[in-house]
């Protein structure tokens, strides 16, 4: 009864193992045929056994173990045991089938391993080709269409934003490249010799394409960055030129020195450079020229750097003719630099005009200040004339000296007045050149004329007094000098009366003030000074009267006798 049960198991095992051996033989033999086409190979690789080899082997081992145990038990029990013929043949058949299964299954496992490796290689190759095809296809096409540099900061920034989007798309494929490179490196470390050449070839091609594309992206990014810097410098210089040009185009009204200083301060705020020169005008104008030269030189350097970068684009143009795109970029850069050069030249020309105008303004204010100073000097001379030029001399000789000193004093005042007039005439000429109205014609000139008129009146009064004093002293000295040869006929008593009259007139004149056209009055010196001068004249009059009395007494004696 036991054998009958085992026989069913034996027959099932025999059937399954025989079918499995045939299937494994087909699979294993198919993998060894090198002359089969790809379709047959693909069909064999995708074919799987109908039953699980592990299960069949497990069933065979259990069956063999039971057959061996049954025979061992029959011999040990002492009972007469006569197995059937087919039972005796079952054990070697099972062993043979197991050996064949183990051999074919081992080969099958190797085939599966090779198939898995081949599948992995195919997947890697497929992914590599996807990366390569995208980078050499759509990726390269994106870069081919991006050749411009923009004509402004905003345009360059838009191109940079577009480039960042392109870089973002490339980054996804570069991430796949990194993953594939790691997988290929792992296979190279554990792979067979026959796979090394293929794997290294895939790795090399993938690396070449990725590095080339990454270099192009970096080159494009650098180009756009340089273009952005170029347009930034151009815009900054353009704004500076516009500001300076606008300031230079605005007419400066020379209202006063403070206004021109404010204008210079505004110019100074516009200029950012080192100090050059000592004159405020030259200092600012030289700073302007230095600033423009520095800005234009920076623009030239950025432009040349950009031109050098553009000339290198042809090295990775993939056969595309980029001469027209490069020509547009080169023309734009050169046009920007030429335009800045022309605008700089225009500013420099206007700077020369502004420099001349500002120099004229400074000269105008200087003339007005000097004219005001001339008025102040004349006032000082008038004040000195009234307060210190009060002596009339103690004798004719001293009076002559005072007259000569006064003449020189008047010459100084005349020179001062003429100097002030010349300055005011210069202000008129400068105002005509500057197309403005001078304050001097309505302010300084009347002051100058007024003080000169007052000085002239005062000087004439001073001359009259000195001349009267000279006449008085000269006549008095002729009479008072002791000359024994002087006969009585020579001495005319009318002369005494004339001398007395001149002296009294001089005394009266000392008390009269100087009256100016505006009605104001001024006196020479202080009352004490005038009293001292008057006292000396009175003493001289007394001496003349005494002399007259002495001459009259002898005449009276003669008439009495």
Coordinates of C-alpha atoms in Angstrom, one line a residue:
X1 CA 0.0 0.0 0.0
X2 CA 2.9 2.3 0.8
X3 CA 4.5 1.8 -2.5
X4 CA 1.3 2.5 -4.3
X5 CA 1.2 6.0 -2.6
X6 CA 4.8 6.6 -3.3
X7 CA 4.4 5.5 -6.9
X8 CA 2.0 8.3 -7.5
X9 CA 4.5 10.7 -6.1
X10 CA 7.2 9.1 -8.1
X11 CA 5.3 9.4 -11.4
X12 CA 4.4 13.0 -10.7
X13 CA 8.0 13.9 -9.9
X14 CA 9.2 12.0 -13.0
X15 CA 6.7 13.9 -15.2
X16 CA 7.5 17.3 -13.7
X17 CA 11.2 16.8 -13.7
X18 CA 11.3 15.5 -17.2
X19 CA 9.2 18.5 -18.4
X20 CA 11.3 20.9 -16.4
X21 CA 14.5 19.4 -17.8
X22 CA 13.3 19.9 -21.3
X23 CA 12.3 23.5 -20.6
X24 CA 15.6 24.3 -18.8
X25 CA 17.5 22.6 -21.7
X26 CA 15.7 24.9 -24.2
X27 CA 16.4 28.0 -22.1
X28 CA 20.0 27.1 -21.4
X29 CA 20.8 25.9 -24.9
X30 CA 19.1 29.0 -26.3
X31 CA 21.4 31.3 -24.3
X32 CA 24.4 29.5 -25.6
X33 CA 23.6 30.0 -29.3
X34 CA 25.5 33.0 -30.5
X35 CA 24.2 32.8 -34.1
X36 CA 20.6 33.5 -33.1
X37 CA 19.1 36.8 -34.0
X38 CA 18.0 39.4 -31.4
X39 CA 14.4 38.4 -31.7
X40 CA 15.1 34.7 -30.8
X41 CA 17.4 35.8 -28.0
X42 CA 14.8 38.1 -26.6
X43 CA 12.2 35.3 -26.8
X44 CA 14.5 32.8 -24.9
X45 CA 15.5 35.3 -22.3
X46 CA 11.9 36.2 -21.6
X47 CA 10.8 32.4 -21.4
X48 CA 10.4 31.0 -17.8
X49 CA 9.9 27.4 -16.6
X50 CA 6.3 26.3 -16.1
X51 CA 7.1 25.0 -12.6
X52 CA 9.4 26.2 -9.9
X53 CA 12.7 24.3 -10.1
X54 CA 13.2 24.7 -6.3
X55 CA 9.9 23.0 -5.6
X56 CA 10.6 20.1 -8.0
X57 CA 14.0 19.6 -6.4
X58 CA 12.6 19.7 -3.0
X59 CA 9.9 17.1 -4.0
X60 CA 12.7 14.9 -5.5
X61 CA 14.9 15.0 -2.4
X62 CA 11.9 14.1 -0.2
X63 CA 11.0 11.2 -2.4
X64 CA 14.5 9.9 -2.6
X65 CA 14.8 10.1 1.2
X66 CA 11.6 8.2 1.7
X67 CA 12.7 5.4 -0.7
X68 CA 16.0 5.1 1.0
X69 CA 14.3 5.0 4.4
X70 CA 11.8 2.4 3.3
X71 CA 14.5 0.0 2.1
X72 CA 16.5 0.5 5.3
X73 CA 13.6 -0.2 7.5
X74 CA 12.8 -3.5 5.6
X75 CA 16.3 -4.8 6.2
X76 CA 16.4 -3.9 9.8
X77 CA 13.0 -5.3 10.8
X78 CA 13.8 -9.0 10.1
X79 CA 10.6 -9.4 8.2
X80 CA 10.7 -10.9 4.8
X81 CA 10.5 -8.0 2.4
X82 CA 10.5 -8.3 -1.3
X83 CA 10.2 -5.1 -3.1
X84 CA 8.6 -4.8 -6.5
X85 CA 10.7 -4.5 -9.6
X86 CA 9.6 -1.0 -10.4
X87 CA 10.2 0.1 -6.8
X88 CA 13.8 -1.1 -7.1
X89 CA 14.2 0.9 -10.2
X90 CA 12.6 4.1 -8.8
X91 CA 15.5 5.1 -6.5
X92 CA 18.2 5.3 -9.2
X93 CA 15.9 7.1 -11.6
X94 CA 15.1 9.7 -8.9
X95 CA 18.8 10.1 -8.3
X96 CA 19.5 10.5 -12.0
X97 CA 16.7 13.0 -12.5
X98 CA 17.9 15.0 -9.5
X99 CA 21.5 15.1 -10.8
X100 CA 20.2 16.3 -14.2
X101 CA 17.9 18.8 -12.6
X102 CA 20.7 20.2 -10.4
X103 CA 23.0 20.5 -13.4
X104 CA 20.4 22.2 -15.6
X105 CA 19.2 24.4 -12.7
X106 CA 22.7 25.6 -12.0
X107 CA 23.1 26.5 -15.7
X108 CA 19.7 28.1 -15.6
X109 CA 20.7 30.3 -12.6
X110 CA 23.8 31.4 -14.5
X111 CA 21.6 32.2 -17.5
X112 CA 19.3 34.2 -15.2
X113 CA 22.3 36.1 -13.7
X114 CA 23.6 36.9 -17.2
X115 CA 20.2 37.9 -18.3
X116 CA 19.8 40.2 -15.3
X117 CA 23.1 41.7 -15.9
X118 CA 22.3 42.2 -19.6
X119 CA 19.0 43.8 -18.6
X120 CA 20.7 46.1 -16.2
X121 CA 23.3 47.1 -18.9
X122 CA 20.5 47.7 -21.4
X123 CA 18.7 49.9 -18.9
X124 CA 21.8 51.9 -18.2
X125 CA 22.6 52.2 -21.9
X126 CA 19.0 53.3 -22.5
X127 CA 19.2 56.0 -19.8
X128 CA 22.6 57.1 -21.0
X129 CA 21.2 57.5 -24.5
X130 CA 18.3 59.4 -23.1
X131 CA 20.6 61.9 -21.4
X132 CA 22.9 62.1 -24.4
X133 CA 20.1 62.5 -26.8
X134 CA 18.5 65.3 -24.7
X135 CA 21.7 67.2 -24.2
X136 CA 22.7 66.9 -27.8
X137 CA 19.2 67.6 -29.0
X138 CA 16.8 69.9 -27.1
X139 CA 19.5 71.0 -24.7
X140 CA 21.9 72.1 -27.3
X141 CA 19.1 73.6 -29.4
X142 CA 18.2 75.8 -26.4
X143 CA 21.7 77.1 -26.2
X144 CA 21.9 77.6 -30.0
X145 CA 19.0 80.0 -29.9
X146 CA 20.5 82.0 -27.0
X147 CA 23.2 84.3 -28.6
X148 CA 22.1 87.8 -27.7
X149 CA 23.5 89.9 -24.9
X150 CA 20.7 92.5 -24.6
X151 CA 20.8 96.2 -25.2
X152 CA 20.2 97.2 -21.6
X153 CA 20.3 96.0 -18.1
X154 CA 16.7 94.9 -18.2
X155 CA 17.2 93.0 -21.4
X156 CA 20.3 91.3 -20.0
X157 CA 18.5 90.4 -16.8
X158 CA 15.7 88.9 -18.9
X159 CA 18.3 86.8 -20.8
X160 CA 19.8 85.7 -17.5
X161 CA 16.4 84.6 -16.2
X162 CA 15.9 82.6 -19.4
X163 CA 19.3 81.1 -19.0
X164 CA 18.5 80.1 -15.4
X165 CA 15.4 78.3 -16.7
X166 CA 17.6 76.4 -19.2
X167 CA 20.1 75.6 -16.4
X168 CA 17.3 74.3 -14.3
X169 CA 16.2 71.9 -17.0
X170 CA 19.8 70.8 -17.5
X171 CA 20.2 70.3 -13.8
X172 CA 17.6 67.5 -13.8
X173 CA 19.5 65.7 -16.5
X174 CA 22.8 66.3 -14.8
X175 CA 21.3 64.6 -11.7
X176 CA 20.5 61.6 -13.8
X177 CA 24.1 61.7 -15.1
X178 CA 25.5 61.6 -11.5
X179 CA 23.2 58.6 -10.7
X180 CA 24.2 56.7 -13.9
X181 CA 27.9 57.4 -13.3
X182 CA 27.6 55.9 -9.8
X183 CA 25.9 52.8 -11.2
X184 CA 28.4 52.4 -13.9
X185 CA 31.3 52.8 -11.4
X186 CA 29.7 50.0 -9.2
X187 CA 29.4 47.7 -12.2
X188 CA 33.0 48.4 -13.2
X189 CA 34.1 47.4 -9.8
X190 CA 32.1 44.1 -9.8
X191 CA 31.7 43.5 -13.5
X192 CA 33.2 40.8 -15.8
X193 CA 36.1 41.6 -18.1
X194 CA 33.8 41.3 -21.1
X195 CA 31.6 44.2 -19.8
X196 CA 34.4 46.6 -18.9
X197 CA 34.9 47.9 -22.4
X198 CA 31.2 48.5 -23.0
X199 CA 30.8 50.2 -19.6
X200 CA 33.8 52.4 -20.0
X201 CA 32.6 53.4 -23.4
X202 CA 29.2 54.4 -22.0
X203 CA 30.8 56.3 -19.1
X204 CA 33.2 58.1 -21.4
X205 CA 30.5 59.2 -23.8
X206 CA 28.2 60.3 -21.1
X207 CA 30.9 62.3 -19.3
X208 CA 32.1 64.0 -22.5
X209 CA 28.6 65.2 -23.5
X210 CA 27.7 66.3 -19.9
X211 CA 31.0 68.2 -19.4
X212 CA 30.7 69.8 -22.8
X213 CA 27.2 71.0 -22.1
X214 CA 28.1 72.2 -18.6
X215 CA 31.0 74.2 -20.1
X216 CA 28.7 75.8 -22.6
X217 CA 26.2 76.7 -19.9
X218 CA 29.0 78.2 -17.8
X219 CA 30.4 80.1 -20.8
X220 CA 26.9 81.5 -21.5
X221 CA 26.4 82.5 -17.9
X222 CA 29.8 84.2 -17.8
X223 CA 29.0 86.0 -21.1
X224 CA 25.6 87.3 -19.7
X225 CA 27.3 88.3 -16.5
X226 CA 29.9 90.4 -18.4
X227 CA 27.2 91.8 -20.6
X228 CA 25.2 92.8 -17.5
X229 CA 28.2 94.5 -16.0
X230 CA 28.9 96.3 -19.3
X231 CA 25.3 97.6 -19.5
X232 CA 25.5 98.5 -15.8
X233 CA 28.6 100.6 -16.4
X234 CA 27.1 102.1 -19.5
X235 CA 23.9 103.0 -17.7
X236 CA 25.7 104.5 -14.7
X237 CA 28.0 106.5 -17.0
X238 CA 25.0 107.6 -19.1
X239 CA 23.1 108.7 -16.0
X240 CA 26.1 110.6 -14.8
X241 CA 26.6 112.3 -18.2
X242 CA 22.9 113.2 -18.3
X243 CA 23.0 114.7 -14.9
X244 CA 26.2 116.6 -15.6
X245 CA 24.9 117.7 -19.0
X246 CA 21.7 118.9 -17.5
X247 CA 23.5 120.8 -14.8
X248 CA 25.8 122.4 -17.4
X249 CA 22.9 123.3 -19.7
X250 CA 21.2 125.2 -16.9
X251 CA 22.2 128.9 -17.0
X252 CA 23.8 130.1 -13.8
X253 CA 22.6 133.6 -12.7
X254 CA 25.4 135.4 -10.9
X255 CA 23.3 136.8 -8.1
X256 CA 26.1 136.9 -5.6
X257 CA 29.2 135.1 -4.4
X258 CA 27.1 132.7 -2.2
X259 CA 25.1 131.6 -5.2
X260 CA 28.1 130.7 -7.2
X261 CA 29.6 128.9 -4.3
X262 CA 26.4 126.9 -4.0
X263 CA 26.6 126.1 -7.7
X264 CA 30.2 124.9 -7.2
X265 CA 29.0 122.8 -4.3
X266 CA 26.3 121.1 -6.4
X267 CA 28.9 120.3 -9.0
X268 CA 31.1 118.9 -6.3
X269 CA 28.4 116.6 -5.2
X270 CA 28.1 115.3 -8.8
X271 CA 31.8 114.5 -9.0
X272 CA 33.4 111.6 -7.1
X273 CA 37.2 111.7 -7.6
X274 CA 40.5 112.8 -6.1
X275 CA 41.3 116.4 -5.5
X276 CA 43.2 118.1 -8.3
X277 CA 44.5 121.6 -8.3
X278 CA 44.0 124.5 -5.9
X279 CA 41.6 126.8 -7.6
X280 CA 37.9 125.9 -6.7
X281 CA 36.8 126.1 -10.4
X282 CA 39.8 124.2 -11.8
X283 CA 39.5 121.7 -8.9
X284 CA 35.9 120.9 -9.8
X285 CA 36.4 120.9 -13.5
X286 CA 39.4 118.7 -13.3
X287 CA 37.4 116.3 -11.1
X288 CA 34.7 116.3 -13.7
X289 CA 37.2 115.4 -16.4
X290 CA 38.8 112.7 -14.2
X291 CA 35.5 111.2 -13.4
X292 CA 34.4 111.0 -17.0
X293 CA 37.8 109.5 -18.0
X294 CA 37.6 106.9 -15.3
X295 CA 34.0 105.9 -16.2
X296 CA 34.7 105.8 -19.9
X297 CA 37.9 103.7 -19.3
X298 CA 35.9 101.3 -17.2
X299 CA 33.3 101.0 -20.0
X300 CA 36.1 100.3 -22.6
X301 CA 37.5 97.6 -20.4
X302 CA 34.1 95.9 -19.9
X303 CA 33.4 96.3 -23.6
X304 CA 36.7 94.7 -24.7
X305 CA 36.2 91.9 -22.3
X306 CA 32.7 91.3 -23.7
X307 CA 34.0 91.4 -27.2
X308 CA 36.7 88.8 -26.3
X309 CA 34.0 86.5 -24.9
X310 CA 31.8 87.0 -27.9
X311 CA 34.6 86.0 -30.3
X312 CA 34.9 82.7 -28.4
X313 CA 31.3 81.7 -29.1
X314 CA 32.2 80.2 -32.4
X315 CA 34.2 77.4 -30.7
X316 CA 31.0 75.7 -29.6
X317 CA 28.6 76.8 -32.2
X318 CA 27.9 73.1 -33.4
X319 CA 28.5 74.2 -37.0
X320 CA 26.0 77.0 -36.9
X321 CA 27.0 80.3 -38.5
X322 CA 27.0 82.9 -35.7
X323 CA 28.7 85.6 -37.7
X324 CA 25.4 87.6 -38.0
X325 CA 24.5 87.3 -34.3
X326 CA 28.1 88.2 -33.3
X327 CA 28.1 91.1 -35.7
X328 CA 25.0 92.5 -34.1
X329 CA 26.4 92.1 -30.6
X330 CA 29.8 93.6 -31.6
X331 CA 28.1 96.6 -33.4
X332 CA 25.9 97.2 -30.3
X333 CA 28.9 97.3 -28.0
X334 CA 30.9 99.5 -30.3
X335 CA 28.0 101.9 -30.8
X336 CA 27.5 102.2 -27.0
X337 CA 31.2 103.0 -26.5
X338 CA 31.2 105.5 -29.4
X339 CA 28.1 107.2 -28.1
X340 CA 29.6 107.5 -24.6
X341 CA 32.7 109.0 -26.2
X342 CA 30.7 111.6 -28.1
X343 CA 28.7 112.5 -25.0
X344 CA 31.8 112.8 -22.9
X345 CA 33.3 115.1 -25.5
X346 CA 30.2 117.2 -25.5
X347 CA 30.3 117.4 -21.7
X348 CA 34.0 118.4 -21.9
X349 CA 33.2 121.2 -24.4
X350 CA 30.4 122.5 -22.2
X351 CA 32.7 122.2 -19.2
X352 CA 35.1 124.6 -21.0
X353 CA 32.2 127.0 -21.6
X354 CA 31.1 126.7 -18.0
X355 CA 34.7 127.2 -16.7
X356 CA 35.0 130.5 -18.7
X357 CA 31.6 131.6 -17.5
X358 CA 32.4 130.8 -13.9
X359 CA 35.7 132.6 -14.2
X360 CA 33.9 135.6 -15.5
X361 CA 31.5 135.4 -12.6
X362 CA 34.4 135.2 -10.1
X363 CA 36.0 138.1 -11.8
X364 CA 32.7 140.0 -11.7
X365 CA 32.3 139.4 -8.0
X366 CA 35.9 140.3 -7.5
X367 CA 35.5 143.6 -9.3
X368 CA 32.3 144.4 -7.3
X369 CA 34.1 143.6 -4.1
X370 CA 37.1 145.7 -5.1
X371 CA 34.9 148.5 -6.1
X372 CA 33.2 148.4 -2.7
X373 CA 36.6 148.3 -1.2
X374 CA 37.5 151.5 -3.2
X375 CA 34.4 153.2 -1.7
X376 CA 35.5 152.1 1.7
X377 CA 39.0 153.5 1.1
X378 CA 37.5 156.8 0.0
X379 CA 35.4 156.9 3.1
X380 CA 38.5 156.3 5.2
X381 CA 40.4 159.0 3.3
X382 CA 37.5 161.5 3.8
X383 CA 37.4 160.6 7.5
X384 CA 41.2 161.1 7.8
X385 CA 40.9 164.4 5.9
X386 CA 38.2 165.7 8.4
X387 CA 39.8 164.4 11.6
X388 CA 43.5 164.6 11.1
X389 CA 44.2 167.2 8.3
X390 CA 43.4 170.2 10.5
X391 CA 46.6 172.1 11.0
X392 CA 47.1 175.3 9.0
X393 CA 50.8 175.8 9.8
X394 CA 52.6 178.1 12.2
X395 CA 54.3 180.0 9.4
X396 CA 54.3 180.2 5.6
X397 CA 56.9 177.6 5.2
X398 CA 55.0 175.0 7.2
X399 CA 51.8 176.0 5.3
X400 CA 53.5 175.4 2.0
X401 CA 54.5 171.9 3.2
X402 CA 51.0 171.2 4.3
X403 CA 49.7 172.3 0.9
X404 CA 52.1 170.0 -0.9
X405 CA 51.1 167.1 1.4
X406 CA 47.5 167.8 0.7
X407 CA 48.1 167.7 -3.0
X408 CA 49.6 164.2 -2.7
X409 CA 46.8 163.1 -0.5
X410 CA 44.3 164.3 -3.1
X411 CA 46.3 162.4 -5.8
X412 CA 45.9 159.2 -3.7
X413 CA 42.2 159.8 -3.4
X414 CA 41.9 160.5 -7.1
X415 CA 43.7 157.2 -7.9
X416 CA 41.4 155.4 -5.6
X417 CA 38.3 156.9 -7.3
X418 CA 39.7 156.2 -10.8
X419 CA 40.4 152.6 -9.7
X420 CA 36.8 152.2 -8.5
X421 CA 35.4 153.7 -11.7
X422 CA 37.5 151.3 -13.8
X423 CA 36.3 148.3 -11.7
X424 CA 32.7 149.3 -12.2
X425 CA 33.2 149.8 -15.9
X426 CA 34.7 146.2 -16.0
X427 CA 31.6 144.9 -14.2
X428 CA 29.5 146.4 -16.9
X429 CA 31.5 144.6 -19.6
X430 CA 31.4 141.3 -17.7
X431 CA 27.7 141.6 -17.2
X432 CA 27.2 142.2 -20.9
X433 CA 29.2 139.0 -21.6
X434 CA 27.2 137.1 -18.9
X435 CA 23.9 138.7 -20.0
X436 CA 23.1 139.7 -16.5
X437 CA 22.5 142.9 -14.5
X438 CA 25.2 144.1 -12.2
X439 CA 24.4 145.3 -8.8
X440 CA 27.2 147.9 -9.0
X441 CA 25.3 150.2 -11.3
X442 CA 22.5 150.6 -8.8
X443 CA 24.4 150.3 -5.6
X444 CA 28.2 150.7 -5.6
X445 CA 28.4 153.4 -8.3
X446 CA 26.2 155.9 -6.4
X447 CA 28.1 155.3 -3.2
X448 CA 31.4 155.9 -5.1
X449 CA 30.1 159.1 -6.7
X450 CA 28.6 160.3 -3.4
X451 CA 31.8 159.8 -1.3
X452 CA 33.9 161.3 -4.1
X453 CA 31.7 164.4 -4.2
X454 CA 32.0 164.7 -0.4
X455 CA 35.8 164.3 -0.6
X456 CA 36.1 166.9 -3.4
X457 CA 34.1 169.5 -1.4
X458 CA 36.0 168.8 1.7
X459 CA 39.3 168.9 -0.2
X460 CA 38.4 172.2 -1.8
X461 CA 37.6 173.7 1.6
X462 CA 40.9 172.4 3.0
X463 CA 42.7 174.1 0.0
X464 CA 40.9 177.4 0.6
X465 CA 41.8 177.4 4.3
X466 CA 45.5 176.5 3.5
X467 CA 45.7 179.2 0.8
X468 CA 44.2 181.8 3.2
X469 CA 46.6 180.7 5.9
X470 CA 49.5 181.0 3.5
X471 CA 48.5 184.5 2.4
X472 CA 48.0 185.5 6.0
X473 CA 51.4 184.1 7.2
X474 CA 53.3 185.4 4.2
X475 CA 52.0 189.0 4.6
X476 CA 52.4 188.9 8.4
X477 CA 55.9 187.7 8.1
X478 CA 56.8 190.6 5.8
X479 CA 55.5 193.1 8.3
X480 CA 56.8 191.4 11.4
X481 CA 60.3 190.8 10.3
X482 CA 62.7 193.3 11.7
X483 CA 64.3 195.1 8.7
X484 CA 66.1 198.5 9.5
X485 CA 66.3 199.3 5.8
X486 CA 62.5 199.2 5.5
X487 CA 61.3 202.8 5.0
X488 CA 58.0 204.1 6.2
X489 CA 56.9 204.7 2.7
X490 CA 57.1 201.0 2.0
X491 CA 54.9 200.2 4.9
X492 CA 51.4 200.8 3.9
X493 CA 49.0 200.8 6.8
X494 CA 46.3 199.4 4.6
X495 CA 48.4 196.2 4.5
X496 CA 47.9 195.9 8.2
X497 CA 44.2 196.2 7.9
X498 CA 44.3 193.7 5.0
X499 CA 46.2 191.2 7.1
X500 CA 43.9 191.7 10.0
X501 CA 40.9 191.2 7.6
X502 CA 42.4 188.0 6.2
X503 CA 43.1 186.7 9.7
X504 CA 39.6 187.4 10.9
X505 CA 38.1 185.8 7.7
X506 CA 40.2 182.8 8.4
X507 CA 39.0 182.6 12.0
X508 CA 35.5 182.9 10.8
X509 CA 36.0 180.1 8.2
X510 CA 37.3 177.8 10.9
X511 CA 33.9 177.9 12.6
X512 CA 32.0 177.2 9.4
X513 CA 31.1 173.5 8.7
X514 CA 31.5 171.7 5.3
X515 CA 28.1 171.4 3.8
X516 CA 27.4 168.5 1.4
X517 CA 24.8 168.3 -1.4
X518 CA 22.6 166.1 0.7
X519 CA 22.5 168.8 3.4
X520 CA 24.7 167.0 5.9
X521 CA 27.5 169.0 7.7
X522 CA 30.9 168.0 8.9
X523 CA 33.6 170.0 10.8
X524 CA 37.4 169.7 10.5
X525 CA 38.7 168.1 13.7
X526 CA 37.4 168.6 17.2
X527 CA 36.4 171.9 18.8
X528 CA 39.6 171.8 20.9
X529 CA 41.7 171.3 17.7
X530 CA 39.9 174.3 16.0
X531 CA 40.4 176.4 19.2
X532 CA 44.1 175.7 19.2
X533 CA 44.5 176.7 15.5
X534 CA 42.3 179.8 16.1
X535 CA 44.4 180.8 19.1
X536 CA 47.6 180.7 17.1
X537 CA 46.0 182.9 14.4
X538 CA 44.8 185.4 17.0
X539 CA 48.3 185.6 18.4
X540 CA 49.7 186.4 15.0
X541 CA 47.0 189.1 14.5
X542 CA 47.9 190.6 17.8
X543 CA 51.5 190.8 16.8
X544 CA 50.6 192.5 13.6
X545 CA 48.4 195.0 15.5
X546 CA 51.3 195.6 17.9
X547 CA 53.6 196.2 15.0
X548 CA 51.2 198.7 13.6
X549 CA 50.9 200.5 16.9
X550 CA 54.7 200.8 17.1
X551 CA 54.8 202.3 13.7
X552 CA 52.0 204.8 14.5
X553 CA 53.6 206.2 17.7
X554 CA 56.7 207.8 15.9
X555 CA 54.4 209.5 13.4
X556 CA 52.4 211.0 16.2
X557 CA 55.6 212.4 17.9
X558 CA 56.7 214.0 14.6
X559 CA 53.4 215.7 14.1
X560 CA 53.4 217.1 17.6
X561 CA 56.8 218.6 17.3

